[in-house]
Amino acid sequence: MIIANGKPIEEVLKSLEGHKKVAVLGCRGCVTVCLAGGEKEVGILASQIRMAREQAGQPVEVLEGTVERQCDYEYFEQVKDIIEEADAIVSIACGVGVQGVAETFPEKVVYPGLNTMFMGANLNVGVWAERCQGCGNCVLEISGGVCPVARCSKSLMNGPCGGSQNGKCEISKDVDCGWQLIYDRLSKIGRVDSLRNIIPPKDWSTSRDGGPRKLVREDLQLESGK
Amino acid sequence: MKAGSNLEKLLRAGEFVATGEIGPPKSCDANVITHAGEMLRNHADAFNLTDNQTAIVRMSSIAAGKILTDMGIDPIIQMTCRDRNRIGLQSDALGAAALGIKNVLCLSGDHQRFGNHPMAKNVWDMDAITLIQTLDGLRKGYFQNGEEIKKCEPPKFFIGCAANPFADPFEFRVTRLEKKVDAGADFVQTQCILDMERFERWMELVRERGLHERCFITAGLMPIKSAKGARYMQKNVAGMMVSDEICERLEKAEDVKAEGVQLVVDQINYIRKNIKGVAGVHIMAVAWEEIIPTIIEKAGLAPRPKVS
Amino acid sequence: MAGQVARLETFQPEIVAFCCENSGYLAAQMAIEAKLSYPQTVTLVKLPCSGRVDALFLLKALENGADGVMVLACQKENCKFLKGNVRAEQRIEATRKTLQRIGIQPERVAFCHLAANMGHKFVEEVRGLYGKLTELGPNPGKVRK
Ligand code: SF4
Ligand code: SF4
């Protein structure tokens, strides 16, 4: 899932300076699950904004709304009223949702309320970690199910590098060396010998490096679709 | 002969080589390089020029290498994959060859987190192994994409790489060197040896796989100035191992600097006498370059042999 | 000065007390039965466990007119749901931090551990917060007044 975290409230308040009526818009997708942008967080952020502005002597009206998914634009229909009423929107969906608001309501000012961080897993209550970078050309089959792109600090294809020690990466004793994990996994499944082969430079053209990406599935497209 | 650098000629002639290291300045002051060059000339066979080592911005290793080349000194330019993609790396390698630089040492590079621009975007389009492969391709006349280099002789490189016997997983460290040799590496400089026992175990595995016959292995050594520094490296520097024996020797010494020099001299003697398959030493006297002549002298490696 | 005294005299802090039904709420009932006096401006909210409390509740109470909020939880190691009171305390800490960042005094949020038979402690805690809030003055962030 996409993991996001609330922006510092000061930053949100700064963007809202001068606005009189604001809508805080949540999303019931990933950001609800990672407790950053669901209905509850909408309530919390809205209260914070109202109280901060009240005590600063610049009261603001804050409307609250949460949709199923901000990355499926049809859901914005449900909150059209409050969006139209507000003079600025704070979306606390991931960056996709914020842009969804901007695209759907081209004349509205929209601000991000979260920092969208990574695609990751929930390891423990309150702990998430990155697992995939969406490189568009998955190599997990050769790396024993541990991603070298996301989990090696240098995205090396032929690790571990000389900085790997005691299972940790050279960048920090708190970061596991991704390649040590790959090594351990491949050992467990009896394929450690495969590390003897040189893995050629990765084709990054399927990644962000190839420019903004788009997926079109003809099998699914509707004639009426965009 | 791959490129015919001083280093390559000596290694192929079977000489026990000694290389040093010069850190380019954090400025455009060419005098730093010429000064170090004058001071160290004839005291070692070739000199590494680090490539923004530890991710701190410094004069380009290629530019510094050119300054040494003009002085008639053999440079080994380091190239890391942190700051350039395959386009930049190949372009710079061609440029280096055009400037008469022959030795290139390929590295993955330190992460920028501990450098002086930790907010930078990094690259790592390739890694040390695929960079070696790419340079090997260039000297065979091909770009990384398979395209042929036309209307010109291919560049000549004597390709080096690093090996770290002190990183983990230990068993993989020799495999990693083997991959580098397969990729086309001609010579190797090891991470500085501050734990001789581990180095010996690693060399044993290297010899088992015959890698010492497929490439020239030079042992990395570092004169240490302070006992505290040794303990610090022991505990805090990723990828380094410092034996208690070395720490204690420095701690007990009255003149720590002299002991640091003696330690390296003893290591050189030990390696030459006891460890088969080592073709030379690489002395990394970081911020203490002026000590290199003394070490070479004391270890009985002076004067350095000449080849034509 | 005289005006300020007058204001302090007329200001009666509104408090919302979130009470665990296994401790805080019972303690409050006990105080009432024993006719112990405590400020009349306290609204009790019964929760199945202090762990049910959330930043959202505390913020909404403050936004909607409270000058201070409190959470009354079971004694340490004595939560019927094992860790409810620990979680409540974590959330209160987090709420205090967010209040501080928007310029509202974190002391407006109180937390205490008590047992069902501690009517006097309930009164003590409420009076303590009431006194503190009287000093702090009205909650500057309340939107509904
Ligand atoms: S290889 Fe690419 S697609 Fe597969 S997990 Fe890693 S980043 Fe994601
Ligand atoms: S130590 Fe491991 S994770 Fe860190 S950069 Fe090196 S190979 Fe990658």
Tab-separated table of C-alpha atoms in Angstrom, chain B residues 22-30 32-34 47-53 56-69 75-80 82-84 88-89 91-93 95-97 99 101 103:
chain	number	residue	atom	x	y	z
B	22	ILE	CA	46.309	11.499	-3.413
B	23	GLY	CA	43.054	13.129	-2.379
B	24	PRO	CA	42.155	15.992	-4.741
B	25	PRO	CA	41.475	19.276	-2.900
B	26	LYS	CA	38.100	20.786	-2.058
B	27	SER	CA	38.970	23.590	-4.434
B	28	CYS	CA	40.407	24.234	-7.884
B	29	ASP	CA	43.929	24.594	-6.490
B	30	ALA	CA	46.076	22.613	-8.928
B	32	VAL	CA	47.819	20.700	-4.218
B	33	ILE	CA	48.178	18.005	-6.853
B	34	THR	CA	51.493	19.209	-8.269
B	47	PHE	CA	48.768	7.107	-7.457
B	48	ASN	CA	45.041	6.802	-6.919
B	49	LEU	CA	43.042	9.978	-7.318
B	50	THR	CA	39.878	9.614	-5.350
B	51	ASP	CA	36.507	10.448	-6.902
B	52	ASN	CA	34.653	12.694	-4.454
B	53	GLN	CA	35.577	10.302	-1.695
B	56	ILE	CA	32.478	15.187	-0.393
B	57	VAL	CA	32.819	17.495	-3.369
B	58	ARG	CA	36.412	17.695	-4.547
B	59	MET	CA	38.325	18.408	-7.727
B	60	SER	CA	37.496	15.829	-10.383
B	61	SER	CA	39.705	12.764	-10.299
B	62	ILE	CA	40.183	12.939	-14.059
B	63	ALA	CA	41.328	16.557	-13.984
B	64	ALA	CA	43.711	15.742	-11.142
B	65	GLY	CA	44.873	12.682	-13.083
B	66	LYS	CA	45.643	14.850	-16.074
B	67	ILE	CA	47.811	17.113	-13.907
B	68	LEU	CA	49.841	14.087	-12.785
B	69	THR	CA	50.043	12.708	-16.327
B	75	PRO	CA	47.650	8.222	-12.172
B	76	ILE	CA	44.970	5.704	-11.241
B	77	ILE	CA	41.705	7.559	-11.506
B	78	GLN	CA	38.851	6.326	-9.393
B	79	MET	CA	35.377	6.320	-10.872
B	80	THR	CA	32.286	5.737	-8.774
B	82	ARG	CA	27.164	7.341	-7.399
B	83	ASP	CA	27.206	10.538	-9.428
B	84	ARG	CA	27.041	9.510	-13.082
B	88	GLY	CA	28.319	10.155	-18.056
B	89	LEU	CA	30.628	7.333	-17.032
B	91	SER	CA	31.867	9.835	-21.706
B	92	ASP	CA	34.277	10.572	-18.858
B	93	ALA	CA	36.170	7.338	-19.475
B	95	GLY	CA	37.762	11.756	-22.016
B	96	ALA	CA	40.241	10.298	-19.548
B	97	ALA	CA	41.714	8.083	-22.268
B	99	LEU	CA	43.951	12.893	-21.903
B	101	ILE	CA	45.097	8.476	-18.472
B	103	ASN	CA	44.528	3.251	-15.079
